[in-house]
Amino acid sequence: MSRRLTRRRALATLGLGAPALLLGCDRLGRAPSFRDMVLETGEWLSYRAQRLVAGQALAREYAPSDMSPVFRTNGSTRPRDPDYLAHAETGFADWRLAVDGRVARPGTFSLSDLRDMPARTQITRHDCVEGWSAIGQWTGVPLWHLLQQTGIRAEARYIVFHCADDYSGRPYYESIDLADAAHPQTILAYAMNEAALPMGHGAPLRLRVERQLGYKHAKFVMRIEAVATLAETGLGKGGFWEDRGFYEWYAGI
Amino acid sequence: MGSDDRPLQGGDLIRRHRLSTRLWHWVNAAVLVVMLGSGLMIFNAHPRLYWGQYGANPDPAWLEIGNDGAEGYLRVAGAEIPTTGLLGVWTGHDGQPTARAFPGWATIPSTYNLALARRWHLTFAWVFAVPLVLYAVWSLANGHLRRDLWPKRREMRPRHILRDAADHARLRLPRGTKAARYNILQKLSYLAVMILLLPGMVLTGFAMSPAMAAAWPWLLDIFGGRQSARSLHFVFAAALVLFFVVHVAMVLLAGPVNELRSMVTGRFRLPPERERRG
């Protein structure tokens, strides 16, 4: 009899304990101190550990036969900005990319300027934070080449990408560190699958930063800014989703 | 552990689990809850699984949890199973039908939040992986793996395994001195978990990380691509849940107080031998 009771009690503990545990996790997940002191440690550790292990290793490049038959779009697929739409009408003929901030020679570049620079073509896998992957071919100018052209200064620590799209009036932006900025596969792509970059994928120019998740790959890039700190851009966390949604700034995992 | 020199017998209190085993066990118990809950939440962001290097909405999925309006379904390898109320569509906290794959009572957090679930998952992944490595090294060093877990040659005879399986099926669990050591089914299931499933969770997790897949491209090769690794991550997790259910059931059958005490204090009372009949 006593054994039966014990079993019943054990089962009841399991039955009630599990949901109570999950509700406790909900509570902890809302507490700012738990977020700061516990839930953000994973990003801190992954950033340092992966930089140590991965170094400047290249992301896998695939054969044309490995490419996704259909590369789905995600996020903004048509910015609302009138200036942007006017440029889109004319095929971005008069559009110019601005490069400024902590650079010696700030300047602007047309699409043909960018196409005249050294180009890199790579077939890589795009991994969305949601879990899906698509393989496509990208052609563009290595970001580091552009930053050297403009004379990136010693105090620059991050590269910020200002975009033409917005969510509820808040412009999209993203940022990467210099290790990723100098990585050979980090390019500003103006072509996808051997055609001009379509609007759904970020025309006229998008970032490819192959060792991080999709939301880091800023689309509709209008301006590139070299900064010493991320604190002065947006809400200071280095990206739109980082500011608004508790997403990790370092998205290598 | 009688004070005299008489041999061990049923009813004796023995030292069963060393401190490292007990610590690791309870850390894992907590980590399993967090990883499973947050993992199911992450799955909800894209409740489809694929084989191969790529896989997204336009590509065929071998497993999908979804809904047609108010009807939830699970599609596995072409078969469709109605799951309304449990998967695909279920009643949320607010009493309203919610169209997500796994229900709120099973996920961390209980309402849809991919960013927060990732923070839980990718922080507690460290609490899972680091002790796993430490325990593996320690178990090799202190002989736990060789002495307590690795099957003896005679235990691997088919007749022995079948007899042990038949005893388990009839719920005739080992008693007396036989209960002082793991039986062959226990050894095989613990080894499968420790050598295959747990490292498999870590490595399939690494294979999904774009930075780790760049650093260690062999990860993509051993699992057959990132989306295959994601599918296997899910399959291994399901196998761990199955292990957990059987494990808890066996604890309840074997005597929950004695078993729990042995995993807290290390001391285990050998169940008395059965009365011999006829």
XYZ file of C-alpha atoms in Angstrom:
531
model
C 0.000 0.000 0.000
C 2.681 2.454 1.002
C 4.563 1.627 -2.197
C 1.481 2.365 -4.285
C 1.098 5.720 -2.584
C 4.733 6.538 -3.206
C 4.363 5.698 -6.862
C 1.243 7.770 -7.121
C 2.978 10.670 -5.428
C 5.948 10.335 -7.739
C 3.659 10.352 -10.764
C 1.785 13.387 -9.454
C 5.072 15.187 -8.896
C 6.052 14.473 -12.479
C 2.633 15.440 -13.833
C 2.452 18.752 -11.960
C 6.160 19.398 -11.734
C 6.863 19.631 -15.454
C 4.359 22.435 -16.274
C 5.371 24.268 -13.081
C 8.966 24.043 -14.237
C 8.067 25.449 -17.655
C 6.073 28.305 -16.109
C 9.098 29.043 -13.934
C 11.182 29.230 -17.108
C 8.694 31.737 -18.590
C 9.153 33.905 -15.513
C 12.929 33.677 -15.581
C 12.950 34.461 -19.301
C 11.168 37.767 -18.606
C 13.435 38.828 -15.718
C 16.013 41.394 -16.929
C 18.688 40.225 -14.480
C 18.320 36.583 -15.558
C 18.521 37.665 -19.195
C 21.694 39.696 -18.581
C 23.478 37.317 -16.267
C 22.436 33.912 -17.596
C 20.721 33.934 -20.984
C 23.266 36.210 -22.654
C 26.254 34.089 -21.621
C 25.646 31.653 -24.486
C 26.252 34.359 -27.088
C 29.340 35.631 -25.225
C 30.822 32.120 -25.094
C 29.880 31.159 -28.663
C 31.330 34.380 -30.104
C 34.697 33.853 -28.433
C 34.844 30.082 -28.840
C 33.851 30.158 -32.505
C 36.297 32.946 -33.349
C 39.004 30.825 -31.728
C 38.026 27.580 -33.482
C 36.961 28.957 -36.863
C 39.598 31.666 -37.356
C 39.372 32.734 -40.976
C 38.079 29.303 -42.154
C 35.933 29.462 -45.275
C 32.299 28.433 -45.383
C 31.644 25.485 -47.695
C 31.196 26.368 -51.346
C 28.956 24.114 -53.407
C 28.718 22.938 -57.020
C 26.027 24.404 -59.330
C 24.201 21.044 -59.129
C 23.800 21.490 -55.349
C 21.800 24.731 -55.675
C 18.222 25.059 -54.390
C 15.753 24.859 -57.314
C 13.863 27.768 -55.730
C 15.592 30.183 -53.343
C 12.782 31.558 -51.180
C 12.731 35.194 -50.075
C 12.343 36.298 -46.471
C 11.902 39.496 -44.445
C 11.302 42.648 -46.486
C 10.815 41.934 -50.172
C 9.843 45.449 -51.315
C 11.018 48.525 -49.362
C 8.415 51.322 -49.134
C 10.908 54.184 -49.296
C 9.954 56.446 -52.297
C 13.596 57.259 -53.119
C 14.389 53.560 -53.209
C 11.382 52.783 -55.417
C 12.342 55.609 -57.792
C 15.825 54.093 -58.154
C 14.284 50.649 -58.692
C 12.205 52.098 -61.578
C 15.371 53.112 -63.417
C 17.295 49.929 -62.648
C 19.396 51.749 -60.029
C 21.188 53.644 -62.841
C 21.676 56.775 -60.702
C 21.817 55.001 -57.351
C 24.997 55.354 -55.291
C 26.302 53.463 -52.270
C 27.682 55.744 -49.545
C 30.740 54.656 -47.536
C 31.541 56.869 -44.560
C 32.255 56.980 -40.832
C 35.760 56.073 -39.643
C 37.297 56.035 -43.115
C 39.963 58.384 -44.500
C 38.189 59.022 -47.837
C 34.391 58.854 -47.532
C 32.725 58.514 -50.897
C 29.908 57.145 -52.991
C 29.935 54.363 -55.550
C 27.608 53.568 -58.420
C 26.694 49.999 -59.365
C 29.069 50.198 -62.322
C 31.863 51.400 -60.003
C 31.258 48.321 -57.871
C 31.077 46.022 -60.906
C 34.462 47.381 -62.064
C 36.098 46.343 -58.797
C 37.508 42.844 -58.252
C 34.612 40.400 -58.028
C 34.091 37.150 -56.165
C 31.521 34.519 -57.111
C 30.551 31.880 -54.556
C 27.863 29.202 -54.254
C 27.044 29.093 -50.569
C 24.360 27.982 -48.137
C 22.074 30.581 -46.581
C 20.916 29.459 -43.116
C 17.887 31.254 -41.727
C 17.557 31.650 -37.961
C 14.197 29.864 -38.344
C 15.946 26.682 -39.433
C 15.666 26.427 -43.221
C 18.589 26.532 -45.672
C 18.877 27.469 -49.344
C 21.912 27.274 -51.626
C 22.509 30.001 -54.187
C 25.218 31.693 -56.210
C 26.331 35.202 -55.316
C 28.635 37.621 -57.131
C 29.919 40.824 -55.602
C 32.830 42.923 -54.465
C 34.730 41.800 -51.371
C 33.785 44.196 -48.565
C 37.399 44.477 -47.438
C 38.442 45.734 -50.873
C 35.919 48.561 -50.670
C 36.969 49.423 -47.111
C 40.623 49.586 -48.170
C 39.693 51.807 -51.120
C 38.140 54.267 -48.690
C 40.949 53.935 -46.155
C 39.388 52.326 -43.080
C 40.877 53.974 -40.001
C 42.578 52.254 -37.084
C 39.852 53.152 -34.589
C 37.119 51.437 -36.626
C 35.839 48.307 -34.851
C 32.554 47.495 -36.596
C 30.989 47.952 -40.014
C 27.342 49.060 -39.986
C 25.012 48.464 -42.959
C 22.128 50.934 -43.314
C 19.266 49.574 -45.404
C 16.382 50.992 -47.430
C 13.741 48.749 -45.836
C 11.951 49.338 -42.553
C 9.586 47.638 -40.134
C 6.870 49.972 -38.779
C 8.979 52.982 -39.743
C 12.145 51.720 -38.081
C 14.920 51.268 -40.625
C 16.662 47.913 -40.899
C 20.355 47.857 -40.147
C 22.985 45.301 -39.293
C 26.633 45.251 -38.221
C 29.629 42.923 -38.215
C 33.068 42.989 -36.624
C 36.318 43.454 -38.534
C 37.118 39.717 -38.499
C 34.009 39.117 -40.615
C 34.524 42.334 -42.608
C 37.987 41.141 -43.664
C 36.865 37.568 -44.389
C 37.385 36.685 -48.070
C 33.805 35.398 -48.486
C 32.242 38.571 -47.062
C 31.026 40.328 -50.189
C 28.558 42.998 -51.266
C 26.546 41.023 -53.796
C 24.982 42.707 -56.830
C 24.214 39.456 -58.655
C 22.460 36.242 -57.652
C 22.307 33.013 -59.674
C 23.998 34.788 -62.618
C 21.403 37.571 -62.884
C 21.080 41.043 -61.378
C 20.116 40.757 -57.697
C 16.288 40.618 -57.588
C 14.386 43.026 -55.337
C 13.109 40.190 -53.126
C 16.711 39.293 -52.302
C 17.842 42.867 -51.615
C 18.506 44.764 -54.887
C 20.680 46.540 -55.720
C 23.191 45.358 -53.115
C 23.159 42.934 -50.199
C 25.718 41.730 -47.717
C 26.856 38.098 -47.727
C 28.525 37.160 -44.438
C 28.641 33.421 -44.949
C 29.464 32.193 -41.454
C 26.460 33.840 -39.798
C 22.686 33.398 -39.966
C 20.421 35.039 -42.531
C 19.341 38.127 -40.586
C 22.960 39.355 -40.580
C 22.950 39.427 -44.416
C 21.585 42.980 -44.743
C 19.551 43.578 -47.929
C 18.928 46.882 -49.803
C 22.260 48.273 -48.486
C 22.323 52.064 -49.027
C 25.150 53.152 -46.775
C 28.128 51.518 -45.122
C 29.522 53.130 -42.011
C 32.712 52.238 -40.173
C 32.256 52.874 -36.430
C 34.301 52.587 -33.257
C 31.289 51.521 -31.170
C 27.817 50.151 -31.830
C 26.321 52.205 -28.995
C 25.445 55.194 -31.189
C 23.474 53.349 -33.879
C 19.803 52.416 -33.430
C 19.183 51.246 -29.869
C 22.837 50.293 -29.557
C 22.746 46.517 -29.935
C 24.123 46.416 -33.466
C 21.081 45.486 -35.521
C 17.345 45.832 -36.021
C 16.392 42.433 -34.568
C 19.100 42.722 -31.902
C 17.504 46.025 -30.779
C 13.896 44.876 -30.957
C 13.779 41.167 -30.379
C 16.574 39.827 -28.123
C 18.255 38.192 -31.140
C 21.988 37.602 -30.778
C 24.318 40.107 -32.419
C 26.755 37.251 -33.012
C 24.790 34.770 -35.096
C 27.417 32.130 -35.935
C 25.178 29.428 -34.426
C 27.950 -3.071 3.397
C 27.657 -5.208 6.477
C 30.272 -4.573 9.144
C 31.099 -8.277 9.257
C 32.728 -10.247 6.458
C 29.605 -12.077 5.323
C 28.931 -11.847 1.581
C 26.617 -9.199 0.190
C 22.942 -10.085 0.185
C 19.522 -8.589 -0.444
C 18.583 -5.858 2.012
C 22.170 -4.549 2.331
C 22.857 -0.875 1.763
C 25.639 -0.428 -0.811
C 27.441 2.531 -2.353
C 25.986 2.640 -5.831
C 26.695 5.955 -7.595
C 29.842 8.046 -7.190
C 29.595 11.818 -6.774
C 30.510 12.616 -10.400
C 27.679 10.387 -11.642
C 25.138 11.954 -9.284
C 26.113 15.512 -10.128
C 26.096 14.848 -13.858
C 22.767 13.038 -13.622
C 20.930 15.955 -11.993
C 22.573 18.604 -14.163
C 21.394 16.590 -17.164
C 17.891 16.237 -15.750
C 17.555 20.040 -15.581
C 19.321 20.591 -18.900
C 17.065 18.051 -20.644
C 13.967 20.023 -19.644
C 15.419 23.336 -20.840
C 16.909 21.961 -24.075
C 13.782 20.028 -24.988
C 11.385 22.890 -24.214
C 13.443 25.534 -25.990
C 14.246 23.124 -28.830
C 10.559 22.490 -29.503
C 9.998 26.267 -29.525
C 12.799 26.689 -32.091
C 11.283 23.882 -34.178
C 7.994 25.828 -34.169
C 9.712 28.599 -36.158
C 10.000 26.215 -39.116
C 8.116 22.978 -38.390
C 9.434 21.071 -41.398
C 12.381 18.650 -41.661
C 14.432 17.806 -44.741
C 17.260 15.523 -45.866
C 20.293 16.950 -47.626
C 22.331 20.164 -47.723
C 19.416 22.556 -48.255
C 15.712 22.569 -47.427
C 13.127 25.348 -47.251
C 9.420 25.836 -47.937
C 9.596 25.113 -51.706
C 11.448 21.818 -51.058
C 9.871 18.483 -50.070
C 9.854 17.838 -46.293
C 9.929 14.300 -44.835
C 8.234 15.545 -41.670
C 5.901 18.460 -41.257
C 3.595 19.657 -38.502
C 1.006 22.100 -39.755
C -2.642 22.920 -40.057
C -5.410 23.223 -42.632
C -7.516 25.903 -40.985
C -8.746 24.428 -37.713
C -7.314 20.934 -38.355
C -3.818 20.173 -37.089
C -1.775 17.457 -38.798
C 1.516 15.616 -38.657
C 2.833 14.451 -42.031
C 5.592 11.855 -41.904
C 6.973 10.243 -45.044
C 3.744 10.746 -46.982
C 1.304 9.666 -44.250
C -0.932 12.298 -42.656
C -2.035 11.921 -39.045
C -4.722 14.256 -37.597
C -3.346 15.901 -34.456
C -5.831 18.725 -33.711
C -5.560 19.760 -30.056
C -2.039 18.372 -29.642
C 0.052 19.427 -32.668
C -0.539 22.025 -35.366
C -3.576 23.614 -33.715
C -4.145 23.615 -29.942
C -5.790 25.733 -27.270
C -3.532 28.487 -25.947
C -3.382 30.156 -22.503
C -6.073 32.587 -23.610
C -8.447 29.757 -24.529
C -8.088 30.584 -28.217
C -6.988 28.071 -30.853
C -3.305 28.601 -31.623
C -1.804 27.530 -34.947
C 1.715 26.427 -34.021
C 3.407 23.036 -34.188
C 4.196 22.107 -30.564
C 1.782 23.285 -27.845
C 2.648 25.962 -25.286
C 2.727 23.526 -22.360
C 5.719 21.791 -23.975
C 7.793 24.794 -25.041
C 10.138 27.342 -23.416
C 8.882 30.021 -23.425
C 5.256 28.926 -23.572
C 4.303 31.582 -26.139
C 5.999 31.975 -29.523
C 9.396 33.657 -29.137
C 12.223 32.314 -31.298
C 14.834 34.788 -30.008
C 14.226 33.933 -26.344
C 14.120 30.181 -27.039
C 17.471 30.464 -28.833
C 18.971 32.265 -25.825
C 17.854 29.422 -23.547
C 18.964 26.734 -25.982
C 22.362 28.170 -26.898
C 23.251 29.070 -23.299
C 22.216 25.739 -21.781
C 23.928 23.944 -24.664
C 27.149 24.857 -22.834
C 25.793 23.451 -19.560
C 25.065 20.285 -21.517
C 28.232 19.937 -23.613
C 30.961 20.896 -21.132
C 29.894 18.440 -18.373
C 29.418 15.766 -21.068
C 33.072 16.091 -22.070
C 34.252 16.272 -18.446
C 32.200 13.223 -17.462
C 33.414 11.240 -20.491
C 37.056 11.985 -19.642
C 36.480 11.249 -15.946
C 34.659 7.983 -16.695
C 37.575 6.820 -18.809
C 40.083 7.860 -16.148
C 38.370 6.358 -13.092
C 37.385 3.105 -14.773
C 33.622 3.737 -14.572
C 33.201 3.102 -18.282
C 35.308 -0.076 -18.336
C 34.164 -1.550 -15.014
C 30.514 -0.588 -14.711
C 29.257 0.132 -18.211
C 31.241 -1.847 -20.770
C 29.547 -5.251 -21.372
C 31.500 -8.401 -20.508
C 31.965 -10.924 -23.289
C 29.547 -13.426 -21.693
C 26.906 -10.716 -21.264
C 26.896 -10.112 -25.009
C 25.856 -13.683 -25.811
C 22.467 -13.584 -27.541
C 21.050 -16.043 -24.988
C 22.007 -13.787 -22.107
C 20.590 -10.675 -23.767
C 17.349 -12.485 -24.672
C 16.931 -13.823 -21.144
C 17.482 -10.346 -19.703
C 14.990 -8.897 -22.190
C 12.435 -11.578 -21.252
C 12.949 -10.816 -17.540
C 12.420 -7.106 -18.201
C 9.310 -7.831 -20.273
C 7.848 -9.795 -17.354
C 8.990 -6.998 -15.020
C 11.174 -9.480 -13.103
C 13.851 -6.954 -12.228
C 17.173 -8.098 -10.720
C 17.200 -8.521 -6.957
C 19.800 -9.262 -4.323
C 23.462 -9.145 -5.343
C 22.490 -9.108 -9.011
C 20.990 -5.660 -8.507
C 24.370 -4.369 -7.332
C 25.544 -4.061 -10.937
C 23.949 -2.870 -14.144
C 22.277 -5.613 -16.187
C 23.045 -5.918 -19.876
C 19.996 -3.976 -21.084
C 20.917 -1.137 -18.752
C 24.533 -1.190 -19.935
C 23.532 -1.145 -23.589
C 20.994 1.648 -23.176
C 23.303 3.822 -21.044
C 26.136 3.292 -23.523
C 23.877 4.110 -26.480
C 22.868 7.343 -24.754
C 26.387 8.287 -23.661
C 28.303 7.298 -26.784
C 25.751 7.861 -29.562
C 22.838 10.106 -28.597
C 24.463 12.736 -26.372
C 27.553 13.317 -28.553
C 25.187 13.080 -31.532
C 23.137 15.978 -30.147
C 26.273 18.123 -29.764
C 27.702 17.275 -33.192
C 24.427 17.710 -35.110
C 24.058 21.006 -33.234
C 27.543 22.056 -34.369
C 26.732 21.027 -37.946
C 23.803 23.472 -37.956
C 26.067 26.346 -36.905
C 27.360 28.167 -40.010
C 30.592 29.103 -38.186
C 31.260 25.568 -36.889
C 30.438 24.053 -40.283
C 33.056 26.395 -41.762
C 35.639 25.455 -39.112
C 34.895 21.713 -39.253
C 33.471 20.985 -42.711
C 33.567 17.218 -42.002
C 30.487 17.804 -39.843
C 28.473 18.419 -42.997
C 29.918 15.257 -44.567
C 29.266 12.832 -41.699
C 25.616 13.881 -41.399
C 24.987 14.380 -45.120
C 24.325 18.120 -45.053
C 23.006 20.790 -42.740
C 19.344 19.914 -43.161
C 20.079 16.222 -42.555
C 21.909 17.260 -39.379
C 18.848 19.264 -38.329
C 16.615 16.244 -38.958
C 18.975 13.969 -36.986
C 19.110 16.527 -34.143
C 15.326 16.117 -33.917
C 15.449 12.296 -34.230
C 18.142 12.000 -31.533
C 16.118 14.294 -29.273
C 13.061 12.065 -29.781
C 15.216 9.025 -28.889
C 16.350 10.804 -25.710
C 12.724 11.480 -24.782
C 11.986 7.772 -25.309
C 14.970 6.903 -23.088
C 13.711 9.363 -20.459
C 10.209 7.818 -20.440
C 11.521 4.249 -20.113
C 14.112 5.370 -17.552
C 11.492 7.004 -15.318
C 9.149 4.020 -15.741
C 11.935 1.634 -14.672
C 12.745 3.809 -11.649
C 9.079 3.703 -10.600
C 8.953 -0.083 -11.084
C 12.239 -0.743 -9.310
C 11.255 1.306 -6.250
C 11.356 5.067 -6.652
C 12.484 5.913 -3.105
C 15.458 3.558 -3.148
C 16.419 4.575 -6.699
C 16.088 8.300 -6.026
C 18.070 7.990 -2.797
C 20.837 6.180 -4.652
C 21.090 9.044 -7.138
C 21.072 11.671 -4.361
C 23.174 10.142 -1.549
C 24.802 7.374 -3.569
C 23.441 4.644 -1.235
C 21.257 1.913 -2.646
C 19.494 -0.889 -0.767
C 19.721 -4.193 -2.618
C 16.163 -5.482 -3.102
C 15.728 -8.729 -1.091
C 15.947 -11.985 -3.071
C 12.672 -13.542 -4.082
C 11.422 -16.419 -1.931
C 12.279 -19.593 -3.740
C 9.136 -21.516 -4.612
C 8.725 -25.299 -4.948
